[in-house]
Amino acid sequence: MKAFRLAPITLGIALLSAGSASAADPATINWKSVPAKTLTLFYPAQSSFQWLRGADHPGAKMVSGGEACLTCHKDREDALGNKLVKANKLEPTPIEGKNGSVQLSFQVAYDKENAYFRFQWKTRNNYPGEAYPMLRFDGKEWKPYGAQKLAAPVRKGEQPAIYEDRLSIMIDDGGVPGFAKQGCWLTCHNGERDNPNQASAADVKANPLFQAIKRNDVRKYLPSTRTDALASWDKGKSLDEIAKIKAAGGFLDLIQWRAHRSNPVGMADDGYVLEYRNFDAGKNPFSSNMDPKTKQPRFMYDAKKTGYKALRIEDIRKKPTALVREQNAVPFDPKAGWKEGDLVSQYVVSRADATGSAADNKQVKGVWKDGMWTVVWARQRNLANPDDKALREGKVYNIAFAVHDDNVTSRGHLVSFPVSVGFGAKAAIEATRLK
Ligand code: HEC
């Protein structure tokens, strides 16, 4: 517990001493001078792109014609979420006791270098979701242990519910047709993980697009990357055509703060949505801790610093679980006397190893206190990478938010309708210009 409380303090000092002009610490901003907007995020269940255009959705015709969700669902987020989170035709595997909505407080400011975001939301649990599924020694081998609440082994009671809390931001600069009106629902499709008609591993393996991009499951994608009107997962365009869409700016920025895999090193990840949910070029702050050759972990906890080389299940929620390469990790020792039930993290987190466009979000810090996450974030405004959206003065962006709370991933999140955010421009939310 002590080590966990100490980590954010050390980090604060590291950020301040970084010292370069673009490295403004978002924690030092006078947030009281920046208005807060409260957004209601709600549980979308399996309301996919295809369902919204089908016979069971009364708004289907208008949605196909490009109408905004808010035309018919304004101020209905709570009602939608509370219905969809319980058993219904859009939710085959409801999570017991899950909240249908959450209030997300959002503040945004900017100066010459950066956009600054501050978020607050209440967690359902009286602990921060800082843990991620682990690797567990079963007496012979190291195997994944724990999973999100929507996963079958957790629903059947075979595995504990463990997953990290997350905050996601999707940004459109007007380059993605329809995003301003229909937001996230352009990216959520039948065939994806946890969605209706989830594509089988064999079908994905046999598909030309997925062969070309070397992916073995279906995740978020944009309709523009498919050839048919219903944007089917398996009707991908060629890589050439997809590259042209990207070069023309027809993709979404998707940046995610992760309580286990980025927060311990003061970062968020950086990705984009196009034909798949991609990560930006370079290296993420997190990478797998499983060595594919030895089938053993690459790192273990540094007992000299933490007091333990592995955790036990009863330690989860009590001790910090993140394995940070430059803070509390040492190379794995196969002869360290491992016992059945020993746990080490599935991922290694590192600020030092993160590089390139994937490492753009280096000024992000979340603190959980009294049942609430507060996340502050500085994002450089003038990013010139081909997989980022620069945030320019005088421009309006369409932004959508998601929170993953209470040990869920994939579609188990709470999401917002899209909202316009202006930087020195008229919009539903106008960023405060800092001196
Ligand atoms: C032309 C009006 C209209 C538009 C536009 C529209 N809807 Fe609907 N939608 C309805 C009506 C009417 C219902 C059924 C009553 C209700 O739940 O509000 C409905 C139901 C739903 C439901 C199921 C809720 C339930 O009660 O089972 C979801 C989810 C939904 N809409 C999402 C969306 C999303 C997301 C968009 C934008 C992409 C959208 N709708 C656009 C009219 C519309």
Short mmCIF file of C-alpha atoms and ligand atoms in Angstrom, two decimals:
data_model
loop_
_atom_site.label_atom_id
_atom_site.label_comp_id
_atom_site.label_asym_id
_atom_site.label_seq_id
_atom_site.Cartn_x
_atom_site.Cartn_y
_atom_site.Cartn_z
CA MET A 1 0.00 0.00 0.00
CA LYS A 2 2.79 2.37 0.94
CA ALA A 3 4.63 1.86 -2.34
CA PHE A 4 1.41 2.50 -4.24
CA ARG A 5 0.86 5.83 -2.50
CA LEU A 6 4.44 6.86 -3.11
CA ALA A 7 4.51 6.21 -6.84
CA PRO A 8 2.42 9.25 -7.96
CA ILE A 9 4.55 11.60 -5.83
CA THR A 10 7.81 10.47 -7.45
CA LEU A 11 6.14 10.84 -10.82
CA GLY A 12 5.08 14.45 -10.13
CA ILE A 13 8.69 15.37 -9.47
CA ALA A 14 9.82 13.65 -12.67
CA LEU A 15 7.28 15.63 -14.72
CA LEU A 16 8.28 18.97 -13.23
CA SER A 17 11.97 18.40 -13.71
CA ALA A 18 11.46 17.39 -17.36
CA GLY A 19 11.50 21.14 -17.93
CA SER A 20 11.13 21.48 -21.71
CA ALA A 21 8.72 24.13 -23.02
CA SER A 22 6.22 21.61 -24.39
CA ALA A 23 6.23 19.57 -21.19
CA ALA A 24 3.75 21.68 -19.22
CA ASP A 25 2.46 19.71 -16.27
CA PRO A 26 -1.35 19.52 -16.54
CA ALA A 27 -1.53 19.23 -12.75
CA THR A 28 -0.20 22.78 -12.33
CA ILE A 29 -3.01 24.43 -14.29
CA ASN A 30 -5.54 26.45 -12.32
CA TRP A 31 -8.46 24.17 -13.15
CA LYS A 32 -10.84 26.32 -11.10
CA SER A 33 -10.67 28.87 -13.92
CA VAL A 34 -11.79 26.33 -16.52
CA PRO A 35 -15.55 25.59 -16.75
CA ALA A 36 -16.58 21.96 -16.27
CA LYS A 37 -19.13 20.30 -18.52
CA THR A 38 -20.88 17.17 -17.32
CA LEU A 39 -21.55 14.51 -19.92
CA THR A 40 -23.71 11.45 -19.34
CA LEU A 41 -22.03 8.30 -20.59
CA PHE A 42 -24.30 5.27 -20.99
CA TYR A 43 -24.13 1.52 -21.58
CA PRO A 44 -24.62 0.82 -25.32
CA ALA A 45 -24.87 -3.00 -25.11
CA GLN A 46 -24.76 -4.42 -28.65
CA SER A 47 -26.29 -1.44 -30.50
CA SER A 48 -24.01 -1.94 -33.49
CA PHE A 49 -23.84 -0.05 -36.80
CA GLN A 50 -25.81 -2.88 -38.39
CA TRP A 51 -28.48 -3.10 -35.63
CA LEU A 52 -29.09 0.64 -35.85
CA ARG A 53 -29.91 0.25 -39.55
CA GLY A 54 -32.06 -2.86 -39.10
CA ALA A 55 -35.75 -3.64 -38.61
CA ASP A 56 -35.55 -3.61 -34.78
CA HIS A 57 -34.48 0.05 -34.52
CA PRO A 58 -37.37 2.53 -35.05
CA GLY A 59 -34.85 5.16 -36.19
CA ALA A 60 -33.25 2.89 -38.82
CA LYS A 61 -34.27 4.82 -41.91
CA MET A 62 -33.14 8.17 -40.54
CA VAL A 63 -29.87 6.69 -39.25
CA SER A 64 -29.14 5.24 -42.71
CA GLY A 65 -29.80 8.70 -44.11
CA GLY A 66 -27.18 10.17 -41.78
CA GLU A 67 -29.43 11.67 -39.06
CA ALA A 68 -27.90 12.44 -35.64
CA CYS A 69 -28.70 10.13 -32.72
CA LEU A 70 -29.52 13.21 -30.64
CA THR A 71 -32.36 14.18 -33.00
CA CYS A 72 -34.38 11.45 -31.30
CA HIS A 73 -32.37 10.57 -28.16
CA LYS A 74 -31.51 13.99 -26.66
CA ASP A 75 -31.27 13.85 -22.84
CA ARG A 76 -32.23 10.17 -22.98
CA GLU A 77 -28.78 8.79 -22.12
CA ASP A 78 -29.77 7.67 -18.61
CA ALA A 79 -32.94 5.97 -19.82
CA LEU A 80 -31.12 4.22 -22.68
CA GLY A 81 -28.29 3.03 -20.43
CA ASN A 82 -30.52 1.80 -17.62
CA LYS A 83 -32.56 -0.25 -20.05
CA LEU A 84 -29.65 -1.61 -22.11
CA VAL A 85 -27.55 -2.67 -19.10
CA LYS A 86 -30.20 -5.21 -18.01
CA ALA A 87 -31.11 -8.36 -19.93
CA ASN A 88 -32.73 -7.27 -23.24
CA LYS A 89 -32.44 -8.14 -26.88
CA LEU A 90 -29.28 -6.04 -27.19
CA GLU A 91 -27.65 -7.50 -24.06
CA PRO A 92 -27.26 -11.30 -23.99
CA THR A 93 -24.89 -11.38 -20.97
CA PRO A 94 -25.87 -8.63 -18.51
CA ILE A 95 -23.46 -7.88 -15.65
CA GLU A 96 -25.14 -8.07 -12.27
CA GLY A 97 -25.45 -4.71 -10.52
CA LYS A 98 -23.75 -2.73 -13.28
CA ASN A 99 -24.66 0.95 -13.53
CA GLY A 100 -26.36 1.99 -16.79
CA SER A 101 -24.68 5.40 -16.86
CA VAL A 102 -21.99 7.56 -15.32
CA GLN A 103 -21.48 11.32 -15.12
CA LEU A 104 -18.18 12.41 -16.65
CA SER A 105 -16.95 15.87 -15.76
CA PHE A 106 -14.84 17.30 -18.60
CA GLN A 107 -12.70 20.44 -18.64
CA VAL A 108 -10.60 21.58 -21.57
CA ALA A 109 -8.07 24.39 -21.94
CA TYR A 110 -5.20 25.16 -24.28
CA ASP A 111 -2.12 27.28 -24.83
CA LYS A 112 0.34 27.57 -27.69
CA GLU A 113 1.81 24.12 -27.14
CA ASN A 114 -0.83 21.89 -25.62
CA ALA A 115 -4.45 21.04 -25.13
CA TYR A 116 -5.20 20.24 -21.48
CA PHE A 117 -7.97 17.92 -20.37
CA ARG A 118 -9.26 17.18 -16.89
CA PHE A 119 -11.76 14.41 -16.21
CA GLN A 120 -13.55 13.19 -13.12
CA TRP A 121 -15.89 10.26 -12.65
CA LYS A 122 -17.05 8.05 -9.81
CA THR A 123 -16.09 4.40 -9.87
CA ARG A 124 -18.68 1.80 -8.99
CA ASN A 125 -16.24 0.08 -6.64
CA ASN A 126 -14.61 1.53 -3.56
CA TYR A 127 -11.20 0.76 -5.01
CA PRO A 128 -9.39 1.94 -8.17
CA GLY A 129 -9.35 -0.61 -11.00
CA GLU A 130 -5.55 -0.60 -11.24
CA ALA A 131 -5.19 -4.37 -11.70
CA TYR A 132 -5.01 -6.25 -15.00
CA PRO A 133 -5.30 -10.00 -15.62
CA MET A 134 -2.10 -11.73 -14.41
CA LEU A 135 0.14 -14.64 -15.32
CA ARG A 136 -0.33 -17.45 -12.78
CA PHE A 137 2.03 -20.33 -12.04
CA ASP A 138 0.01 -23.55 -11.77
CA GLY A 139 2.89 -25.66 -10.46
CA LYS A 140 4.20 -26.35 -13.98
CA GLU A 141 3.35 -23.53 -16.34
CA TRP A 142 2.53 -19.82 -16.40
CA LYS A 143 -1.00 -19.17 -17.67
CA PRO A 144 -3.24 -16.09 -18.02
CA TYR A 145 -5.37 -15.59 -14.93
CA GLY A 146 -8.40 -13.35 -14.40
CA ALA A 147 -10.51 -11.68 -17.06
CA GLN A 148 -13.15 -9.03 -17.62
CA LYS A 149 -16.72 -9.47 -16.37
CA LEU A 150 -18.21 -10.11 -19.83
CA ALA A 151 -15.84 -13.05 -20.43
CA ALA A 152 -17.37 -16.53 -20.22
CA PRO A 153 -14.90 -17.91 -17.62
CA VAL A 154 -15.78 -15.04 -15.26
CA ARG A 155 -19.50 -15.41 -15.86
CA LYS A 156 -19.18 -19.12 -15.04
CA GLY A 157 -17.22 -18.36 -11.88
CA GLU A 158 -14.05 -20.13 -13.10
CA GLN A 159 -11.86 -17.00 -13.08
CA PRO A 160 -11.80 -13.85 -10.94
CA ALA A 161 -13.05 -10.57 -12.46
CA ILE A 162 -9.94 -8.43 -12.98
CA TYR A 163 -9.52 -5.62 -15.49
CA GLU A 164 -8.06 -2.12 -15.54
CA ASP A 165 -10.14 1.08 -15.50
CA ARG A 166 -9.84 3.14 -18.67
CA LEU A 167 -10.74 6.51 -20.16
CA SER A 168 -10.90 6.76 -23.96
CA ILE A 169 -11.14 9.78 -26.25
CA MET A 170 -12.01 9.56 -29.95
CA ILE A 171 -11.27 12.65 -31.98
CA ASP A 172 -12.57 13.59 -35.44
CA ASP A 173 -11.52 16.76 -37.23
CA GLY A 174 -14.36 16.54 -39.75
CA GLY A 175 -12.49 14.00 -41.87
CA VAL A 176 -14.76 11.07 -40.99
CA PRO A 177 -18.16 11.43 -42.65
CA GLY A 178 -21.00 11.13 -40.12
CA PHE A 179 -18.90 11.07 -36.95
CA ALA A 180 -20.23 14.46 -35.77
CA LYS A 181 -23.76 12.99 -35.79
CA GLN A 182 -23.35 9.29 -34.99
CA GLY A 183 -20.03 9.17 -33.15
CA CYS A 184 -18.79 5.86 -31.78
CA TRP A 185 -21.60 3.95 -33.49
CA LEU A 186 -19.72 4.25 -36.79
CA THR A 187 -16.95 2.09 -35.31
CA CYS A 188 -19.00 -0.60 -33.55
CA HIS A 189 -19.99 -3.51 -35.79
CA ASN A 190 -21.40 -7.00 -35.87
CA GLY A 191 -18.56 -9.51 -36.08
CA GLU A 192 -16.36 -7.62 -33.58
CA ARG A 193 -15.28 -9.11 -30.24
CA ASP A 194 -18.31 -9.53 -27.93
CA ASN A 195 -20.74 -8.32 -30.60
CA PRO A 196 -23.47 -10.21 -32.52
CA ASN A 197 -22.18 -12.77 -35.06
CA GLN A 198 -18.67 -12.51 -33.66
CA ALA A 199 -16.32 -13.66 -36.41
CA SER A 200 -14.72 -17.04 -35.77
CA ALA A 201 -10.95 -17.33 -35.67
CA ALA A 202 -11.07 -19.44 -38.84
CA ASP A 203 -13.16 -16.85 -40.71
CA VAL A 204 -10.81 -14.03 -39.69
CA LYS A 205 -7.79 -16.10 -40.73
CA ALA A 206 -9.30 -16.74 -44.16
CA ASN A 207 -10.19 -13.08 -44.83
CA PRO A 208 -7.96 -11.17 -47.29
CA LEU A 209 -7.98 -7.87 -45.34
CA PHE A 210 -7.15 -9.54 -42.03
CA GLN A 211 -4.42 -11.57 -43.70
CA ALA A 212 -2.98 -8.36 -45.13
CA ILE A 213 -3.01 -6.53 -41.78
CA LYS A 214 -1.94 -9.67 -39.86
CA ARG A 215 -4.73 -9.52 -37.28
CA ASN A 216 -6.62 -12.44 -35.83
CA ASP A 217 -9.73 -10.76 -34.45
CA VAL A 218 -12.13 -7.99 -35.47
CA ARG A 219 -12.02 -4.66 -33.64
CA LYS A 220 -13.31 -1.12 -34.25
CA TYR A 221 -13.27 0.06 -37.85
CA LEU A 222 -14.74 2.78 -40.02
CA PRO A 223 -17.43 2.11 -42.67
CA SER A 224 -15.28 3.88 -45.30
CA THR A 225 -12.83 0.95 -45.21
CA ARG A 226 -15.46 -1.57 -46.32
CA THR A 227 -17.00 -2.08 -49.78
CA ASP A 228 -20.70 -2.71 -48.96
CA ALA A 229 -23.41 -0.33 -47.70
CA LEU A 230 -23.71 -2.18 -44.38
CA ALA A 231 -19.93 -1.98 -43.85
CA SER A 232 -19.54 -5.71 -43.11
CA TRP A 233 -16.40 -6.69 -41.23
CA ASP A 234 -15.35 -9.16 -43.93
CA LYS A 235 -15.78 -6.81 -46.93
CA GLY A 236 -12.52 -4.93 -46.58
CA LYS A 237 -11.08 -2.60 -49.19
CA SER A 238 -7.52 -3.08 -50.43
CA LEU A 239 -4.59 -1.75 -48.40
CA ASP A 240 -3.95 0.80 -51.17
CA GLU A 241 -7.45 2.21 -50.90
CA ILE A 242 -7.23 2.26 -47.09
CA ALA A 243 -3.88 4.08 -47.24
CA LYS A 244 -5.49 6.76 -49.43
CA ILE A 245 -8.30 7.28 -46.89
CA LYS A 246 -5.69 7.66 -44.15
CA ALA A 247 -3.58 10.11 -46.16
CA ALA A 248 -6.73 12.21 -46.74
CA GLY A 249 -7.32 12.34 -42.96
CA GLY A 250 -10.29 9.95 -42.92
CA PHE A 251 -9.42 8.32 -39.59
CA LEU A 252 -10.16 8.92 -35.89
CA ASP A 253 -7.58 9.57 -33.23
CA LEU A 254 -8.16 7.20 -30.30
CA ILE A 255 -6.20 7.93 -27.16
CA GLN A 256 -6.64 5.91 -23.99
CA TRP A 257 -5.58 6.36 -20.41
CA ARG A 258 -5.18 3.00 -18.68
CA ALA A 259 -5.06 2.58 -14.91
CA HIS A 260 -2.66 -0.41 -15.10
CA ARG A 261 -0.83 -0.18 -18.42
CA SER A 262 -0.14 3.57 -18.73
CA ASN A 263 -0.97 5.50 -15.55
CA PRO A 264 1.89 4.11 -13.44
CA VAL A 265 4.33 5.83 -15.84
CA GLY A 266 2.32 9.04 -16.30
CA MET A 267 1.18 8.23 -19.82
CA ALA A 268 -1.75 7.33 -22.04
CA ASP A 269 -1.53 5.28 -25.21
CA ASP A 270 -2.00 6.69 -28.72
CA GLY A 271 -3.90 4.93 -31.47
CA TYR A 272 -6.27 5.51 -34.37
CA VAL A 273 -9.31 3.86 -35.90
CA LEU A 274 -9.41 3.12 -39.61
CA GLU A 275 -9.64 -0.46 -40.97
CA TYR A 276 -8.90 -1.70 -37.42
CA ARG A 277 -8.21 -0.23 -34.00
CA ASN A 278 -4.53 0.43 -34.59
CA PHE A 279 -1.78 1.76 -32.40
CA ASP A 280 0.33 4.62 -33.73
CA ALA A 281 3.79 3.98 -35.16
CA GLY A 282 6.54 3.40 -32.58
CA LYS A 283 6.26 1.63 -29.25
CA ASN A 284 3.48 1.68 -26.65
CA PRO A 285 4.17 2.26 -22.96
CA PHE A 286 3.19 -1.39 -22.39
CA SER A 287 4.32 -4.71 -23.84
CA SER A 288 3.67 -8.38 -23.15
CA ASN A 289 5.48 -9.93 -20.20
CA MET A 290 5.25 -13.42 -21.70
CA ASP A 291 8.37 -14.70 -23.43
CA PRO A 292 7.03 -16.67 -26.43
CA LYS A 293 10.16 -18.85 -26.55
CA THR A 294 10.49 -19.94 -22.92
CA LYS A 295 6.73 -19.65 -22.20
CA GLN A 296 7.72 -17.89 -18.98
CA PRO A 297 7.47 -14.28 -17.81
CA ARG A 298 10.20 -11.89 -18.97
CA PHE A 299 10.17 -9.90 -15.72
CA MET A 300 9.20 -10.40 -12.10
CA TYR A 301 8.77 -7.91 -9.27
CA ASP A 302 12.01 -6.70 -7.71
CA ALA A 303 11.76 -8.07 -4.16
CA LYS A 304 14.41 -5.61 -2.95
CA LYS A 305 12.08 -2.74 -3.77
CA THR A 306 8.62 -4.26 -3.32
CA GLY A 307 9.17 -6.99 -0.74
CA TYR A 308 7.81 -9.63 -3.15
CA LYS A 309 8.83 -11.35 -6.38
CA ALA A 310 5.24 -12.37 -7.12
CA LEU A 311 1.79 -11.52 -5.83
CA ARG A 312 -0.93 -13.84 -4.50
CA ILE A 313 -4.61 -13.49 -5.33
CA GLU A 314 -5.34 -12.03 -1.87
CA ASP A 315 -2.89 -9.18 -2.64
CA ILE A 316 -4.97 -7.84 -5.55
CA ARG A 317 -6.64 -4.53 -4.50
CA LYS A 318 -4.15 -4.33 -1.61
CA LYS A 319 -0.76 -4.04 -3.28
CA PRO A 320 0.18 -2.31 -6.55
CA THR A 321 0.15 -4.81 -9.42
CA ALA A 322 1.83 -2.89 -12.23
CA LEU A 323 5.27 -4.15 -13.25
CA VAL A 324 7.22 -1.06 -14.27
CA ARG A 325 10.49 -1.93 -15.97
CA GLU A 326 12.45 1.05 -14.65
CA GLN A 327 10.86 1.03 -11.18
CA ASN A 328 10.04 -2.34 -9.66
CA ALA A 329 11.00 -5.06 -12.18
CA VAL A 330 13.98 -7.41 -12.56
CA PRO A 331 14.56 -10.11 -15.20
CA PHE A 332 12.59 -13.28 -14.45
CA ASP A 333 14.53 -15.98 -12.61
CA PRO A 334 13.14 -19.45 -13.43
CA LYS A 335 14.92 -20.87 -10.38
CA ALA A 336 13.46 -18.47 -7.82
CA GLY A 337 11.38 -21.17 -6.13
CA TRP A 338 7.97 -20.54 -7.69
CA LYS A 339 4.86 -21.80 -5.92
CA GLU A 340 1.49 -22.69 -7.34
CA GLY A 341 -0.68 -19.56 -7.34
CA ASP A 342 2.18 -17.08 -7.74
CA LEU A 343 1.14 -14.15 -9.91
CA VAL A 344 3.09 -11.68 -12.02
CA SER A 345 1.73 -9.04 -14.36
CA GLN A 346 0.81 -9.95 -17.99
CA TYR A 347 2.33 -6.68 -19.16
CA VAL A 348 5.50 -4.72 -18.52
CA VAL A 349 5.01 -0.97 -18.44
CA SER A 350 7.77 1.46 -19.37
CA ARG A 351 8.03 5.16 -20.03
CA ALA A 352 11.66 4.83 -21.09
CA ASP A 353 10.93 2.18 -23.72
CA ALA A 354 7.95 4.00 -25.29
CA THR A 355 8.89 5.68 -28.57
CA GLY A 356 7.58 7.50 -31.61
CA SER A 357 4.00 8.53 -32.28
CA ALA A 358 2.72 5.78 -29.95
CA ALA A 359 4.39 7.63 -27.08
CA ASP A 360 2.89 11.08 -27.69
CA ASN A 361 0.83 11.14 -24.48
CA LYS A 362 3.57 11.63 -21.89
CA GLN A 363 1.81 14.06 -19.56
CA VAL A 364 -1.15 12.15 -18.18
CA LYS A 365 -1.86 11.41 -14.57
CA GLY A 366 -4.81 9.81 -12.83
CA VAL A 367 -5.37 9.83 -9.09
CA TRP A 368 -8.14 7.85 -7.40
CA LYS A 369 -9.45 9.28 -4.17
CA ASP A 370 -12.70 8.81 -2.23
CA GLY A 371 -14.38 6.79 -4.98
CA MET A 372 -13.43 9.12 -7.83
CA TRP A 373 -10.82 9.19 -10.58
CA THR A 374 -9.35 12.55 -11.49
CA VAL A 375 -7.29 12.38 -14.70
CA VAL A 376 -5.33 15.38 -16.01
CA TRP A 377 -3.78 15.27 -19.45
CA ALA A 378 -1.63 17.48 -21.69
CA ARG A 379 -1.70 16.67 -25.40
CA GLN A 380 0.56 18.49 -27.83
CA ARG A 381 -1.58 20.47 -30.27
CA ASN A 382 0.71 20.57 -33.28
CA LEU A 383 1.40 16.84 -33.73
CA ALA A 384 2.44 16.25 -37.33
CA ASN A 385 2.46 12.44 -37.36
CA PRO A 386 0.34 10.82 -40.09
CA ASP A 387 -1.62 8.90 -37.42
CA ASP A 388 -2.56 11.91 -35.24
CA LYS A 389 -5.05 14.76 -35.40
CA ALA A 390 -3.46 18.13 -34.70
CA LEU A 391 -5.71 20.32 -32.51
CA ARG A 392 -5.63 23.69 -34.26
CA GLU A 393 -6.77 27.06 -33.03
CA GLY A 394 -9.92 28.24 -34.81
CA LYS A 395 -11.11 24.68 -35.43
CA VAL A 396 -13.92 22.53 -34.07
CA TYR A 397 -13.47 18.83 -33.31
CA ASN A 398 -16.05 16.13 -32.75
CA ILE A 399 -15.10 14.16 -29.69
CA ALA A 400 -16.61 11.09 -28.05
CA PHE A 401 -15.68 9.63 -24.68
CA ALA A 402 -15.78 6.21 -23.05
CA VAL A 403 -15.13 4.97 -19.53
CA HIS A 404 -14.36 1.33 -18.72
CA ASP A 405 -15.33 0.83 -15.09
CA ASP A 406 -15.65 -2.19 -12.77
CA ASN A 407 -13.49 -4.86 -14.44
CA VAL A 408 -14.71 -4.73 -18.03
CA THR A 409 -13.17 -4.28 -21.44
CA SER A 410 -14.43 -4.46 -25.04
CA ARG A 411 -18.08 -3.34 -25.24
CA GLY A 412 -18.56 -3.30 -21.45
CA HIS A 413 -17.91 0.46 -21.42
CA LEU A 414 -20.07 3.53 -20.89
CA VAL A 415 -20.02 5.87 -23.91
CA SER A 416 -21.07 9.38 -24.86
CA PHE A 417 -22.83 10.74 -27.88
CA PRO A 418 -20.37 12.88 -29.86
CA VAL A 419 -19.88 16.48 -28.72
CA SER A 420 -18.26 19.42 -30.53
CA VAL A 421 -15.21 20.99 -28.89
CA GLY A 422 -13.83 24.29 -30.20
CA PHE A 423 -10.35 25.71 -29.74
CA GLY A 424 -11.00 29.42 -30.20
CA ALA A 425 -14.11 28.51 -32.20
CA LYS A 426 -17.86 28.27 -31.52
CA ALA A 427 -18.84 24.80 -30.28
CA ALA A 428 -20.91 23.02 -27.63
CA ILE A 429 -17.80 23.05 -25.44
CA GLU A 430 -15.28 25.84 -25.93
CA ALA A 431 -11.75 25.30 -24.66
CA THR A 432 -10.43 27.99 -22.31
CA ARG A 433 -7.44 29.86 -23.77
CA LEU A 434 -4.66 30.05 -21.17
CA LYS A 435 -2.16 32.89 -21.17
C1 HEC B 1 -35.45 9.14 -36.17
C2 HEC B 1 -35.29 8.99 -34.76
C3 HEC B 1 -34.09 8.17 -34.28
C4 HEC B 1 -32.79 8.33 -34.59
C5 HEC B 1 -32.14 9.34 -35.52
C6 HEC B 1 -32.08 7.37 -33.80
N1 HEC B 1 -32.95 6.63 -33.06
FE1 HEC B 1 -32.47 5.16 -31.75
N2 HEC B 1 -34.44 4.81 -31.40
C7 HEC B 1 -35.47 5.59 -31.86
C8 HEC B 1 -36.71 5.13 -31.26
C9 HEC B 1 -38.09 5.75 -31.49
C10 HEC B 1 -36.40 4.03 -30.43
C11 HEC B 1 -37.33 3.20 -29.56
C12 HEC B 1 -37.74 3.96 -28.33
C13 HEC B 1 -36.60 4.35 -27.46
O1 HEC B 1 -35.96 3.46 -26.87
O2 HEC B 1 -36.29 5.55 -27.38
C14 HEC B 1 -34.96 3.88 -30.54
C15 HEC B 1 -34.24 2.92 -29.84
C16 HEC B 1 -32.86 2.90 -29.76
C17 HEC B 1 -32.12 1.98 -28.96
C18 HEC B 1 -32.71 0.83 -28.17
C19 HEC B 1 -33.21 1.27 -26.87
C20 HEC B 1 -34.27 0.35 -26.37
O3 HEC B 1 -35.20 0.89 -25.80
O4 HEC B 1 -34.17 -0.86 -26.57
C21 HEC B 1 -30.81 2.31 -29.10
C22 HEC B 1 -29.62 1.64 -28.43
C23 HEC B 1 -30.75 3.42 -30.01
N3 HEC B 1 -32.01 3.76 -30.40
C24 HEC B 1 -29.57 4.03 -30.38
C25 HEC B 1 -29.49 5.02 -31.35
C26 HEC B 1 -28.24 5.58 -31.82
C27 HEC B 1 -26.87 5.21 -31.29
C28 HEC B 1 -28.54 6.44 -32.81
C29 HEC B 1 -27.59 7.23 -33.69
C30 HEC B 1 -26.65 6.45 -34.48
C31 HEC B 1 -29.99 6.45 -32.92
N4 HEC B 1 -30.52 5.58 -32.04
C32 HEC B 1 -30.69 7.25 -33.80
C33 HEC B 1 -35.38 6.62 -32.74
C34 HEC B 1 -34.20 7.09 -33.31
#
